[in-house]
mmCIF file of C-alpha atoms in Angstrom:
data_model
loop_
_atom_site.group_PDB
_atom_site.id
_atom_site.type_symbol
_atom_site.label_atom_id
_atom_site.label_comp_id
_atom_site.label_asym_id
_atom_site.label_seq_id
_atom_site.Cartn_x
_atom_site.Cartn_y
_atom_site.Cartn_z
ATOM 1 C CA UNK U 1461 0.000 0.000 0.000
ATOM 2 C CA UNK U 1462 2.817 2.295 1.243
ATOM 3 C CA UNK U 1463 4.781 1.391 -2.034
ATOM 4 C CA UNK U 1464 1.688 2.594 -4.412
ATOM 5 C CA UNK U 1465 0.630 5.606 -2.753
ATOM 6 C CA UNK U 1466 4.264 7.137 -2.827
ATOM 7 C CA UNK U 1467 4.472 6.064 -6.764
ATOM 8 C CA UNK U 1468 0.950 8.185 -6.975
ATOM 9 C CA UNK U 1469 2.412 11.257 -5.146
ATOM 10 C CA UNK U 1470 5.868 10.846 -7.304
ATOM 11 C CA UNK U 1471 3.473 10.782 -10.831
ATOM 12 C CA UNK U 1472 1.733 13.484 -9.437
ATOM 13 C CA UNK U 1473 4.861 15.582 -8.683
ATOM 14 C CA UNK U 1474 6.284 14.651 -12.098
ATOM 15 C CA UNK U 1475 3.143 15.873 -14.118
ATOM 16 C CA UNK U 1476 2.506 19.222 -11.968
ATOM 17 C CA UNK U 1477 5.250 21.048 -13.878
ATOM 18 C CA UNK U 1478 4.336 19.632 -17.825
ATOM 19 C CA UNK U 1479 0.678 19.284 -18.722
ATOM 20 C CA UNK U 1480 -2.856 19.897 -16.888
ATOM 21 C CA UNK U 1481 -4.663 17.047 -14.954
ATOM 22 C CA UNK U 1482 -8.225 17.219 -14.243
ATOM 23 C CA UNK U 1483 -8.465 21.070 -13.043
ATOM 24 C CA UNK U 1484 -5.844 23.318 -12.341
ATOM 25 C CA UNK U 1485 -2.842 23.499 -10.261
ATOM 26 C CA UNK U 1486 -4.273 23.929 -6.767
ATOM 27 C CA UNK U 1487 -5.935 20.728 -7.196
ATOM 28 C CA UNK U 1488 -3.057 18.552 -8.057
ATOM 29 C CA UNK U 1489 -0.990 20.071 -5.098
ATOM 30 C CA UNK U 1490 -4.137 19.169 -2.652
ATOM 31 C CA UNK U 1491 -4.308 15.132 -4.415
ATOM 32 C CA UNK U 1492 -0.583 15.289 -3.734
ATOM 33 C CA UNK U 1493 -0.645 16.261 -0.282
ATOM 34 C CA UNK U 1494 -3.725 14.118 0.657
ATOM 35 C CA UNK U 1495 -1.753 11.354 -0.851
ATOM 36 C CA UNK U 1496 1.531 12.543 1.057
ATOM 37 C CA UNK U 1497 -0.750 12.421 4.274
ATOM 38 C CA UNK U 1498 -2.402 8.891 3.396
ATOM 39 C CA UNK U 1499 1.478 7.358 2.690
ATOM 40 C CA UNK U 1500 2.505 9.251 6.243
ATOM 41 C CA UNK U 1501 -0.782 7.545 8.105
ATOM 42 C CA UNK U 1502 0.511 4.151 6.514
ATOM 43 C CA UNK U 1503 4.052 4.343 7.427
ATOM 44 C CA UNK U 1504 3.157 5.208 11.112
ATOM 45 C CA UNK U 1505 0.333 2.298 10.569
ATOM 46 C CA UNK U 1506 3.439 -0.153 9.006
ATOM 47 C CA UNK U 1507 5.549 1.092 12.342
ATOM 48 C CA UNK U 1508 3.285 0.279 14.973
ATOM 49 C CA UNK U 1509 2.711 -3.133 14.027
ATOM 50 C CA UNK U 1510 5.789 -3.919 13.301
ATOM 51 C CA UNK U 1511 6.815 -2.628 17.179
ATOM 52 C CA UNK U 1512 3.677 -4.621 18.535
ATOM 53 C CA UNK U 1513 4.703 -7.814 16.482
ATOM 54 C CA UNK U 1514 8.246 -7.043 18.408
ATOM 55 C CA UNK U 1515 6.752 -6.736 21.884
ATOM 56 C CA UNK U 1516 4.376 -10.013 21.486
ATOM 57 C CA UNK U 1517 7.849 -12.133 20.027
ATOM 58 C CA UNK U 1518 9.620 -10.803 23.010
ATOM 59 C CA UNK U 1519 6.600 -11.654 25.449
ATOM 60 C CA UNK U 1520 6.658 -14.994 23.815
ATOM 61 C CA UNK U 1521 10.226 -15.687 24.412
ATOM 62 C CA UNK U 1522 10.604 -14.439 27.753
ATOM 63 C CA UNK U 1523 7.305 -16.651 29.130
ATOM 64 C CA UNK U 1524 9.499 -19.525 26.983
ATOM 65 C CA UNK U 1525 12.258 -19.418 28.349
ATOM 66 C CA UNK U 1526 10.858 -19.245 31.887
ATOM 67 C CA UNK U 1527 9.067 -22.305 31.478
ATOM 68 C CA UNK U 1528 12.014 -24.260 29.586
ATOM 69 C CA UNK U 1529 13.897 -22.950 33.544
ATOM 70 C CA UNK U 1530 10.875 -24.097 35.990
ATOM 71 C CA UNK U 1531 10.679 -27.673 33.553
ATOM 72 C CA UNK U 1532 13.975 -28.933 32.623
ATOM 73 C CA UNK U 1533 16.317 -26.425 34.149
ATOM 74 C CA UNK U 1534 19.282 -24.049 32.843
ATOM 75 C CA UNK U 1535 20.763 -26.620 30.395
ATOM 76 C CA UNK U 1536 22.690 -27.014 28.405
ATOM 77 C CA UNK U 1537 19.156 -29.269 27.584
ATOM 78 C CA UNK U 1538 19.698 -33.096 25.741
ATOM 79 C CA UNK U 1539 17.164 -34.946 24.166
ATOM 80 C CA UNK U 1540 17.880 -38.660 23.016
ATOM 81 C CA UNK U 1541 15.795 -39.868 20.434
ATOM 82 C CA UNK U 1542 15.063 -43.844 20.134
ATOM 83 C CA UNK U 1543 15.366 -45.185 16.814
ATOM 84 C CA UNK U 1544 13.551 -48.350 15.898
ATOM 85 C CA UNK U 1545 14.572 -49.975 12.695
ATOM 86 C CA UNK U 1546 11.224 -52.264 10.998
ATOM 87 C CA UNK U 1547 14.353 -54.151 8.663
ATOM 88 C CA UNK U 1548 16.211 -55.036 12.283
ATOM 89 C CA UNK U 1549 15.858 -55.754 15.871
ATOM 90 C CA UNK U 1550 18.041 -53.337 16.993
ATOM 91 C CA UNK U 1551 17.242 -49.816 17.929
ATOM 92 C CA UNK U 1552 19.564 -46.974 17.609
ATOM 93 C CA UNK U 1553 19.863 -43.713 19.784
ATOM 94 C CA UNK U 1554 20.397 -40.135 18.677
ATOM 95 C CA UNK U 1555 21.242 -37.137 20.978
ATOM 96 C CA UNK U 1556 20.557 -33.682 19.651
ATOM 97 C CA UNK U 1557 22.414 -30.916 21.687
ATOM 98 C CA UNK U 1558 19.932 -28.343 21.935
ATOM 99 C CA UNK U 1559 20.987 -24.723 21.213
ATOM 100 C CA UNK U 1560 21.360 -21.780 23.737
ATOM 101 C CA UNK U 1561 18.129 -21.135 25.860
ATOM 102 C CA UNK U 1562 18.984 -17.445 25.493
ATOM 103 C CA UNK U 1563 19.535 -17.471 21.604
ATOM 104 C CA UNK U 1564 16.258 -19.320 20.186
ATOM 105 C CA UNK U 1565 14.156 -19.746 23.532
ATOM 106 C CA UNK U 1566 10.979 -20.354 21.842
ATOM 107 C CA UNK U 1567 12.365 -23.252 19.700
ATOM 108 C CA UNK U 1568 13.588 -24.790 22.303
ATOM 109 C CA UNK U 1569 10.624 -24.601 24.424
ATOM 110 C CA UNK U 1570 8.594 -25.867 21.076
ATOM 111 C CA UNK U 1571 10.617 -28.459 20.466
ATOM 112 C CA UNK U 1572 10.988 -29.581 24.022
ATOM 113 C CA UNK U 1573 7.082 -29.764 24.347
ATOM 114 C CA UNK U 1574 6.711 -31.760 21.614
ATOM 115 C CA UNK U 1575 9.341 -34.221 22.806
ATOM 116 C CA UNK U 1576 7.793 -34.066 26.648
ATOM 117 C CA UNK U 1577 4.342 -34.944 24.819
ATOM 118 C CA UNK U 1578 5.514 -37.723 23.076
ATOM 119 C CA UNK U 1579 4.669 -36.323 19.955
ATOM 120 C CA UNK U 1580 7.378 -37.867 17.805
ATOM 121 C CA UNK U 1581 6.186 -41.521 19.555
ATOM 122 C CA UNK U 1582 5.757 -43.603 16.675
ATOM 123 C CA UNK U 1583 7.182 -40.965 13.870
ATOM 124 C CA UNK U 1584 9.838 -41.804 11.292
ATOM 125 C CA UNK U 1585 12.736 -40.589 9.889
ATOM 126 C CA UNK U 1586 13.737 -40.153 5.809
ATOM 127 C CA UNK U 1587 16.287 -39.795 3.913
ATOM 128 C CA UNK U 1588 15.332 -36.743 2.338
ATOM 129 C CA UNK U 1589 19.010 -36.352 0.603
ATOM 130 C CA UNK U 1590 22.370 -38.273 1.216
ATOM 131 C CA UNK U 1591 23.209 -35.772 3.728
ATOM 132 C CA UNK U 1592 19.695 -35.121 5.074
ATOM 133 C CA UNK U 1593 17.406 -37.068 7.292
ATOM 134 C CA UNK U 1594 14.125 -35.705 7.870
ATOM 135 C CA UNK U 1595 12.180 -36.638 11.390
ATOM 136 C CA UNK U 1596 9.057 -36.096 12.690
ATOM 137 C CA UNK U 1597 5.274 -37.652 13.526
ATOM 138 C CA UNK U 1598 4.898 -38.931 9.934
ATOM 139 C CA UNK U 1599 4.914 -42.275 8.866
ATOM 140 C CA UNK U 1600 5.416 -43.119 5.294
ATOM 141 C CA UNK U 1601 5.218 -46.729 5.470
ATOM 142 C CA UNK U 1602 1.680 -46.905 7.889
ATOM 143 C CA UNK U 1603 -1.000 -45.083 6.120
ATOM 144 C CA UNK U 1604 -3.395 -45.831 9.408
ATOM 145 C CA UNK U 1605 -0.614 -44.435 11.940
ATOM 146 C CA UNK U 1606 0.197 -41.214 9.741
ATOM 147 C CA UNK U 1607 -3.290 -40.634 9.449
ATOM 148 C CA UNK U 1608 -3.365 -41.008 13.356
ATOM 149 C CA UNK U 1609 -0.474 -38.759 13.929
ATOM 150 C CA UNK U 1610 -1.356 -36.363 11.669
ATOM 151 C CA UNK U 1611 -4.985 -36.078 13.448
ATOM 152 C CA UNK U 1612 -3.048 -35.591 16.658
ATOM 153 C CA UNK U 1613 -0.936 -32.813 15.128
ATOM 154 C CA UNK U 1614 -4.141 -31.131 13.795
ATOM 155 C CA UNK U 1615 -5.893 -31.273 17.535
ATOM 156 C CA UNK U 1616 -2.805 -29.829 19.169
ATOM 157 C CA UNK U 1617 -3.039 -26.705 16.578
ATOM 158 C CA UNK U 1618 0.481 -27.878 15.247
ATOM 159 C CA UNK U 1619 -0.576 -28.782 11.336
ATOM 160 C CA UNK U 1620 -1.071 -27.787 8.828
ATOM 161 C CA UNK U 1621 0.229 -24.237 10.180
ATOM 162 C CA UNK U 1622 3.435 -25.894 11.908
ATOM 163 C CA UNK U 1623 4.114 -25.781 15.414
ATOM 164 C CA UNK U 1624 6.445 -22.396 16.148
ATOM 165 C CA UNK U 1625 4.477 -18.959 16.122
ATOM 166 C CA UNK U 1626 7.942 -17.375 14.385
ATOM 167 C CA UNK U 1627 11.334 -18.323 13.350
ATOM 168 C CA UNK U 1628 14.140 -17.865 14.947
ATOM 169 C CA UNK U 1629 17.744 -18.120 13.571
ATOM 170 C CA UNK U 1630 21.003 -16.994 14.998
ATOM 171 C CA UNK U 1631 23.962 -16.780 12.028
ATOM 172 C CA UNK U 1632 26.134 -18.244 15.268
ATOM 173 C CA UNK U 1633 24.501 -21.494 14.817
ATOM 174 C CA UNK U 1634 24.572 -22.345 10.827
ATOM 175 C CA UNK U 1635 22.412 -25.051 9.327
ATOM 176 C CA UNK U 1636 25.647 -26.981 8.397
ATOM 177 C CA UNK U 1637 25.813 -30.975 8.354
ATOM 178 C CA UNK U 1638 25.545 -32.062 11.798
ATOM 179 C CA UNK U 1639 22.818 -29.907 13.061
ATOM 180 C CA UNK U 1640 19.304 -30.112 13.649
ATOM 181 C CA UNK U 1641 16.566 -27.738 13.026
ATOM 182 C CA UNK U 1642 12.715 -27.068 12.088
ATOM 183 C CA UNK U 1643 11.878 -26.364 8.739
ATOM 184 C CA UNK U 1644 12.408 -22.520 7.924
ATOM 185 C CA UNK U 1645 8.629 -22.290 5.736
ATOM 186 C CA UNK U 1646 6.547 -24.458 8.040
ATOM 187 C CA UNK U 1647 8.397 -24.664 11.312
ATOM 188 C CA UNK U 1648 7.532 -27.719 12.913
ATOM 189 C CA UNK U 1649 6.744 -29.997 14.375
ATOM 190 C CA UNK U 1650 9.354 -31.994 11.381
ATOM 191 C CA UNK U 1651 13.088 -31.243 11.604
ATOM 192 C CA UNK U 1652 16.004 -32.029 9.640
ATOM 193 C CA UNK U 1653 19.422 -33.787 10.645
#
């Protein structure tokens, strides 16, 4: 909106000095500065949601991180994943170092919920690339227990929206080979390895 009314003012501007537009001259300087005062409304519009959107994020993150404290302490914070293979008898563990409670608190709170609730309980992984393993309460192979799982996701408002409210990414910790994370589009509840 911003982006069109300031192209409106700008043609206006532009014109003033080389032909007539509908009426004289007083008329095109009131359009422009009815215009100027509709882009100004919409910038201070633009501003204040943009600092409310900050003060909710910030809100969310510091009730986060207070709950990660009170439930599993100051970390550093562990989870092992289980892995069952159908092909063997063997299972197989996994432990994911979680990131800095201070750096992505609402992450780790997500992620940490979902764990807590079991919510990955009878999920799979794929091999989504050589490098890449993708995790999560799908199952590829069961049609009736991804059905079930997904059902679950829907009730606990975590598809088909994902499960964080926003994203949050720290250039200190780079989604190199190695590391876990949620999906940057959908956020949850999958992750890659």
């Amino acid at each position: 909106r911003n982006k069109n009314l300031a192209e409106e003012v700008k043609k206006l501007k532009n014109n003033s000095g080389h032909q007539r537009v509908d009426g004289n001259v007083e008329e095109m300087e009131g359009k422009i500065a009815e215009l100027e005062q509709k882009l100004d409304e919409s910038q201070f519009e633009v501003e204040y949601w943009r600092d409310k959107n900050e003060m909710m994020i910030n809100k969310i993150q510091f009730r986060n991180r207070k709950e990660v404290l009170e439930r599993y302490g100051p970390g550093p914070h562990h989870v092992e994943l289980a892995i069952h293979f159908p092909t063997t008898k063997t299972n197989e563990k996994i432990t994911l170092r979680l990131y800095s409670l201070d750096t992505m608190p609402h992450t780790i709170h997500t992620f940490l919920t979902l764990i807590d609730r079991q919510h990955y309980n009878r999920g799979s992984f794929l091999s989504l690339r050589p490098h890449v393993l993708v995790a999560g309460p799908v199952d590829m192979h069961d049609v009736e227990n991804n059905r079930q799982l997904e059902q679950k996701m829907k009730r606990e408002g975590y598809f088909p929206d994902g499960a964080l409210l926003f994203n949050e990414y720290s250039g200190e910790f780079p989604h190199v080979v190695g590391t876990a994370g949620f999906n940057e589009e959908m956020g949850g509840p999958v992750f890659y390895v």
